[in-house]
Each structure stands twice: as C-alpha cells, then as structure tokens.
Short mmCIF file of C-alpha atoms and ligand atoms in Angstrom, two decimals:
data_model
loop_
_atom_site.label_atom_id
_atom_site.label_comp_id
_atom_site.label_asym_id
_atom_site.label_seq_id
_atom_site.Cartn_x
_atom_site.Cartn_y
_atom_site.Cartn_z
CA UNK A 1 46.13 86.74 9.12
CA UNK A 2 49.31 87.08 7.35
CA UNK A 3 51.21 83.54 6.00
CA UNK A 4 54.20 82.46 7.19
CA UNK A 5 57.10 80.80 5.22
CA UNK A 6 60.82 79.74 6.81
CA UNK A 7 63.68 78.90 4.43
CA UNK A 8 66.28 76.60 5.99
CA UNK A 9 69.48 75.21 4.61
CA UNK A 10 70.29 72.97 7.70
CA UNK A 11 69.38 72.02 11.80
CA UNK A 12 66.35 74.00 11.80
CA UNK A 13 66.54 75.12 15.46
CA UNK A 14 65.52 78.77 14.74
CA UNK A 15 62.59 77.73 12.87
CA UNK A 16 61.62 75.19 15.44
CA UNK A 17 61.47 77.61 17.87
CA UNK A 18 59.50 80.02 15.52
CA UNK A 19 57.02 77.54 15.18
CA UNK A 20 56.49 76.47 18.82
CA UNK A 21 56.32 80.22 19.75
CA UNK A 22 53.73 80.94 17.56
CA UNK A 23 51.51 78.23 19.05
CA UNK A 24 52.33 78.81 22.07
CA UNK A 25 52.10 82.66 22.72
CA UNK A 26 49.43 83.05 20.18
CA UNK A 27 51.62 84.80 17.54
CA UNK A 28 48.85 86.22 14.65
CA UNK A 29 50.12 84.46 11.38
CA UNK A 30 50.03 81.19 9.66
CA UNK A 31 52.96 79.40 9.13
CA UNK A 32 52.19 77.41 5.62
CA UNK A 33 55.41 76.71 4.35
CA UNK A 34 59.23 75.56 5.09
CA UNK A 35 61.03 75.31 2.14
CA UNK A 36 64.72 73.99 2.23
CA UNK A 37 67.29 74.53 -0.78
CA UNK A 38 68.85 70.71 0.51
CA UNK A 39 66.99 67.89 0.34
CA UNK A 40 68.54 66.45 3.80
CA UNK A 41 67.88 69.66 5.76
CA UNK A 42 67.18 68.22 9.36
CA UNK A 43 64.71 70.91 9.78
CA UNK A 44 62.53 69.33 7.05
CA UNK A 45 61.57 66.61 9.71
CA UNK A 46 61.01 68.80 12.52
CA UNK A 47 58.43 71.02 10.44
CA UNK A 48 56.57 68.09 9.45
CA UNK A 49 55.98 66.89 12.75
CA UNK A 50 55.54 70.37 13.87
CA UNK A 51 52.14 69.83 11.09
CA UNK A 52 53.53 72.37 8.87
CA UNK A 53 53.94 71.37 5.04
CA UNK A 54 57.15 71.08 3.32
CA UNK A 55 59.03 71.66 0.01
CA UNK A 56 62.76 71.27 -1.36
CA UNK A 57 63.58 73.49 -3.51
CA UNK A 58 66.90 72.30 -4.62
CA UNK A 59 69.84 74.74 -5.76
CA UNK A 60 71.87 72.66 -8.20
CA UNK A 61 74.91 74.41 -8.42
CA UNK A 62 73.35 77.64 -8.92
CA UNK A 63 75.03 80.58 -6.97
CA UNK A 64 73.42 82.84 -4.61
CA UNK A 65 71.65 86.09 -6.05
CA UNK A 66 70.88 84.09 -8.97
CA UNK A 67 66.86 84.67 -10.38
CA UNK A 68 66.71 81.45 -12.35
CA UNK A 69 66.63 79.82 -8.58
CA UNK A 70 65.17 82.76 -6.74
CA UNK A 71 62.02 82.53 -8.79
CA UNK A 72 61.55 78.79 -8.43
CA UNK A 73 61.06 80.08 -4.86
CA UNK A 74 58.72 82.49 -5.67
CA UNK A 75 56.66 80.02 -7.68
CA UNK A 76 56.45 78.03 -4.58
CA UNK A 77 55.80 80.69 -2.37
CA UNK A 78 52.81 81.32 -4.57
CA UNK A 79 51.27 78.42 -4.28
CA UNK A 80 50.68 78.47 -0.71
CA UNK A 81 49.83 81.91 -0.85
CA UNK A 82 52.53 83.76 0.54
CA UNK A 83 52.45 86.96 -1.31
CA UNK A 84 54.06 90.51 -1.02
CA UNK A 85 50.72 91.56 0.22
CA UNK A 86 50.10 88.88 2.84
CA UNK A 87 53.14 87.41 3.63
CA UNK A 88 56.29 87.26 5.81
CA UNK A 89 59.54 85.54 4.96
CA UNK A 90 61.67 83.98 7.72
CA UNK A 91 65.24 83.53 6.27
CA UNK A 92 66.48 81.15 9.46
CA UNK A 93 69.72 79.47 8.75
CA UNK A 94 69.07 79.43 4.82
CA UNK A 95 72.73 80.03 3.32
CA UNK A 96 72.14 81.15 0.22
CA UNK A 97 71.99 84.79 -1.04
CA UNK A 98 68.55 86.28 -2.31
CA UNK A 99 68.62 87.49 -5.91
CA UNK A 100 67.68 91.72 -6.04
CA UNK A 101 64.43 90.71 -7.88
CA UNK A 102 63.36 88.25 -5.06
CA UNK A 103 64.22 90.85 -2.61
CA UNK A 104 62.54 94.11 -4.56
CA UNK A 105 59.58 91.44 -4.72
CA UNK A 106 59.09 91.01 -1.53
CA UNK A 107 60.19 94.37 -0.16
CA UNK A 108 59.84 94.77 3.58
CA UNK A 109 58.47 91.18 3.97
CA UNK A 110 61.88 88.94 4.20
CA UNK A 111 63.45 89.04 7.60
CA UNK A 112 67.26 87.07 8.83
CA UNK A 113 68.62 86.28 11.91
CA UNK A 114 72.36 86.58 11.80
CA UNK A 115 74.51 85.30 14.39
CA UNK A 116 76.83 88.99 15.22
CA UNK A 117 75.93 92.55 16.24
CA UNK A 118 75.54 93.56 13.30
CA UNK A 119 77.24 95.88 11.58
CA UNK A 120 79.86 93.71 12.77
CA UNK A 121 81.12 90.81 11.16
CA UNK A 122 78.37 89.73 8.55
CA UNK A 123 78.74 86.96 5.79
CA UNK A 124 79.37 83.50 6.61
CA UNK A 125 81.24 82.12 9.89
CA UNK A 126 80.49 85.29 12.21
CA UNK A 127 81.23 83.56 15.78
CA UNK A 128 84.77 82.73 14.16
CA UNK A 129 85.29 86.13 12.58
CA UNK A 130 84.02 87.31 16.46
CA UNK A 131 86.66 84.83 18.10
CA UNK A 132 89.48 85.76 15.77
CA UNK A 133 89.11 89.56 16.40
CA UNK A 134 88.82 89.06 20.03
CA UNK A 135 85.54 91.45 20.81
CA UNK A 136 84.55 90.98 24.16
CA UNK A 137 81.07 90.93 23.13
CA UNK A 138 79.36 89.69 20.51
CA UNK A 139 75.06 88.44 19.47
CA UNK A 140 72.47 88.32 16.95
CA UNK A 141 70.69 90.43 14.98
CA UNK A 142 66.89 90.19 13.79
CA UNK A 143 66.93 92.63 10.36
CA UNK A 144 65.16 93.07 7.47
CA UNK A 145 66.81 92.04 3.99
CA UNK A 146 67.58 94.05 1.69
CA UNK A 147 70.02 94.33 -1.50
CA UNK A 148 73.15 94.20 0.86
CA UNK A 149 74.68 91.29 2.62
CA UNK A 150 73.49 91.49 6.63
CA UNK A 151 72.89 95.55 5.68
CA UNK A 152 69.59 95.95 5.82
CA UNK A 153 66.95 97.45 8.99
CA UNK A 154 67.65 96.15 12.24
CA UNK A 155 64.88 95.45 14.40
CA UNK A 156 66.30 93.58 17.51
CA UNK A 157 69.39 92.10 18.83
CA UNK A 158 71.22 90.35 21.86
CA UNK A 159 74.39 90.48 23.46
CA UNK A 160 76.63 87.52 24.43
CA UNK A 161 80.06 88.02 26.81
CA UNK A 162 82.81 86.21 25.03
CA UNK A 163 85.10 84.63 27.95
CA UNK A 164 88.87 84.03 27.17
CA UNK A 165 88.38 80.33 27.11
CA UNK A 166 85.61 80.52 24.69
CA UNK A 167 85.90 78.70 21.48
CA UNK A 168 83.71 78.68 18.10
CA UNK A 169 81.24 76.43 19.20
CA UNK A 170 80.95 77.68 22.66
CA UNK A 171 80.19 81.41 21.61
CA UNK A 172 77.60 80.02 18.62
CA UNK A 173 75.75 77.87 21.55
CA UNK A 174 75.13 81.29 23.52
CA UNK A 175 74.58 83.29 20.68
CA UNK A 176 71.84 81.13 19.36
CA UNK A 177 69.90 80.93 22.93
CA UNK A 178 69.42 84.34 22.45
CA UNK A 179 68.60 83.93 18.86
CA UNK A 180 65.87 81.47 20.11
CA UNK A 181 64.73 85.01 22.50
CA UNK A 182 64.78 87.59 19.91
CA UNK A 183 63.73 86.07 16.33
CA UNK A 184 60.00 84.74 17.75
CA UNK A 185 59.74 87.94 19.21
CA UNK A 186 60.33 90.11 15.76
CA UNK A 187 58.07 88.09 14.05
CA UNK A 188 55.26 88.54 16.81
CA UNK A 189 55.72 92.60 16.19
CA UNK A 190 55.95 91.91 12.42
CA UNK A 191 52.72 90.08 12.76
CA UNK A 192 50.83 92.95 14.80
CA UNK A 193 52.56 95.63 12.25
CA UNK A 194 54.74 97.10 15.21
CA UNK A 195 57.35 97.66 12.99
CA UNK A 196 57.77 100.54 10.68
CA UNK A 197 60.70 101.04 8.15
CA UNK A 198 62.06 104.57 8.06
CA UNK A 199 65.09 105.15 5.77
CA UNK A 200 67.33 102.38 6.96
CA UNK A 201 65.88 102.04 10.36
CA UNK A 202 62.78 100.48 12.15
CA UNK A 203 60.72 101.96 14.93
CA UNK A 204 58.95 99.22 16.56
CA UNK A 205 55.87 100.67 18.51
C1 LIG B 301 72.02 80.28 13.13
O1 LIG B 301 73.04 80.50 14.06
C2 LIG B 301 71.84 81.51 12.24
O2 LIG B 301 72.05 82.70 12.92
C3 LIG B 301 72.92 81.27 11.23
O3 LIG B 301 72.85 79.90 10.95
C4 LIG B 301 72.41 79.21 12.10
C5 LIG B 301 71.24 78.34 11.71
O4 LIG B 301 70.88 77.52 12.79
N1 LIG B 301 72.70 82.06 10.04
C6 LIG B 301 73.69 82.60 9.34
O5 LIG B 301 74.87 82.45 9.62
C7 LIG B 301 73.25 83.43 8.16
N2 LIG B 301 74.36 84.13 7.62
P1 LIG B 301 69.48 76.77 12.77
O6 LIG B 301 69.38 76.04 11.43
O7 LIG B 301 69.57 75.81 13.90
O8 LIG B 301 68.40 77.79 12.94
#
C-alpha cells in the first residue's frame, strides 16, 4: 500500500476530510505523515486526533522554490517512508511553492487542490481574483504539480455558480464543499493507479 503524506500551512479542513475518507470508504494507502511549515497550523491538532503522526517543518524566512527548505522536507518524508516509489503527496492548503528539485523528485507523486477552474485564476487569493473579474462560475481543481504555478495535469474539478450578492468568503465556503467532494476522490484513483499522465493531461480509467 502506498504512504500518504499532507502538507498544510493552516485550518486543515481538506486534509481532515482526506483522512476521514480514507477510513471511511476504504481508500488503499496509509496516511503516515502531516507535516506543516507553521508551527500553529490548526490542522496539526486535528491530524493528531485523527491518530496520524505529525511534524513542523518550519520555513524561517526562506522563500518558496527554495531547496535548502524543500529538502528538509524530503528528509522528513524519508523517514516515514514516503518515497518516489511508494508515495503520494497531498499539497492541501500548504502556501508555499515547491522547489524544481522537490518536484523532479517526486515526479507524478505531489498532487494540489486549488480553489479556481483552473487555468483560471491560479496563485494566491483565487475566489477574490474570481469575484473581481465577475465570472459567473467558478471551482476547484485536483492537479498534479509540476514546475509551473497551478499548471500542471488536471485530474478533477467542480463548478460553483457565483450569485451577484456573493462575496469572498461566501464563494470560498462553496468552493471548498466541493473541494471536500473532489480531492478524497483523486486520491482514491491515485491510490488504485486510475490515473495515467499523458503529455500534460490525465486519463483516469
Ligand atoms: C483551500 O481552499 C485550498 O484550495 C486553498 O487553501 C485552502 C486551504 O483550506 N489552497 C490554495 O489557495 C493553494 N494555492 P484548508 O486548510 O481548510 O484545507
């Protein structure tokens, strides 16, 4: 069975939900690890209730896409044995980018949830950037990482209706209930290798 490690900056709520789905609908992998980059993540709590062990791995000042951090991570993913060759990566609310060497490392075996349709509106504060352009939809987006920011395989996403009275908060509360549908269910075909990568898009069997 593969191993399972979340990375969380904050709340947590996505990889609550990951967890409980796994028990729940039987979900094939192990989830060892949560590892947050902020020693007050609320998440952190919530994991080790949920049984699963915990680790801070704390930024410091140190940018995104920056190795000296990335491979701290790596050292810690090692050591509960979540490895290119047996392990998936669950990027769920961590707001930091991943260095090119971390990524290349782990080819194929990060995936993030990102709160647009993307193509659309990727980087940080999507529901806003949604809002302020006045779509009349927006959603999430399960993908692969790769090299990019938000550019890399899609494998599922959801659709919200933005109403004219909608506000910020109102369109990120419906677009993570269906981020709470789709992300448990991408790492359920992850975990029974339903997904194949070909050039920059997935067919999920
Ligand atoms: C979620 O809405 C997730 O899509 C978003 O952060 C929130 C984390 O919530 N991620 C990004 O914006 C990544 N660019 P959670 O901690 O409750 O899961």
């Amino acid at each position: 069975m593969l191993n399972l490690a979340i990375l969380i900056s904050g709340r947590g709520s996505n990889m609550e939900n990951i967890l409980k789905a796994i028990k729940k609908n039987k979900i094939p992998i192990k989830p060892v690890l949560v590892i947050a980059n902020k020693p007050d993540a609320k998440g952190l709590d919530i994991a080790k209730k949920l049984g699963v062990k915990t680790e801070i791995v704390e930024s410091n000042g140190l940018k995104g896409g920056n190795w000296e951090y990335d491979s701290k991570l790596v050292s810690v993913l090692e050591k509960y044995k979540v490895t290119p060759q047996n392990g998936l990566i669950c990027l769920a609310g961590f707001m930091r980018i991943m260095s090119p060497e971390f990524i290349r490392h782990y080819k194929g075996k990060i995936l993030n949830i990102h709160p647009a349709i993307l193509p659309s509106f990727p980087g940080l504060h999507s529901q806003r950037q949604a809002l302020e352009y006045g779509v009349k939809y927006s959603g999430c987006t399960v993908h692969f990482v790769d090299e990019g920011v938000d550019t890399g395989p899609i494998i599922l996403q959801a659709v919200v209706k933005i109403k004219d009275d909608d506000t910020e908060e109102s369109i990120a509360k419906k677009i993570l209930k269906q981020e709470h549908k789709i992300y448990p269910k991408a790492v359920k075909l992850f975990a029974k290798g339903k997904i194949k990568i070909v050039g920059r898009k997935t067919i999920i069997s």
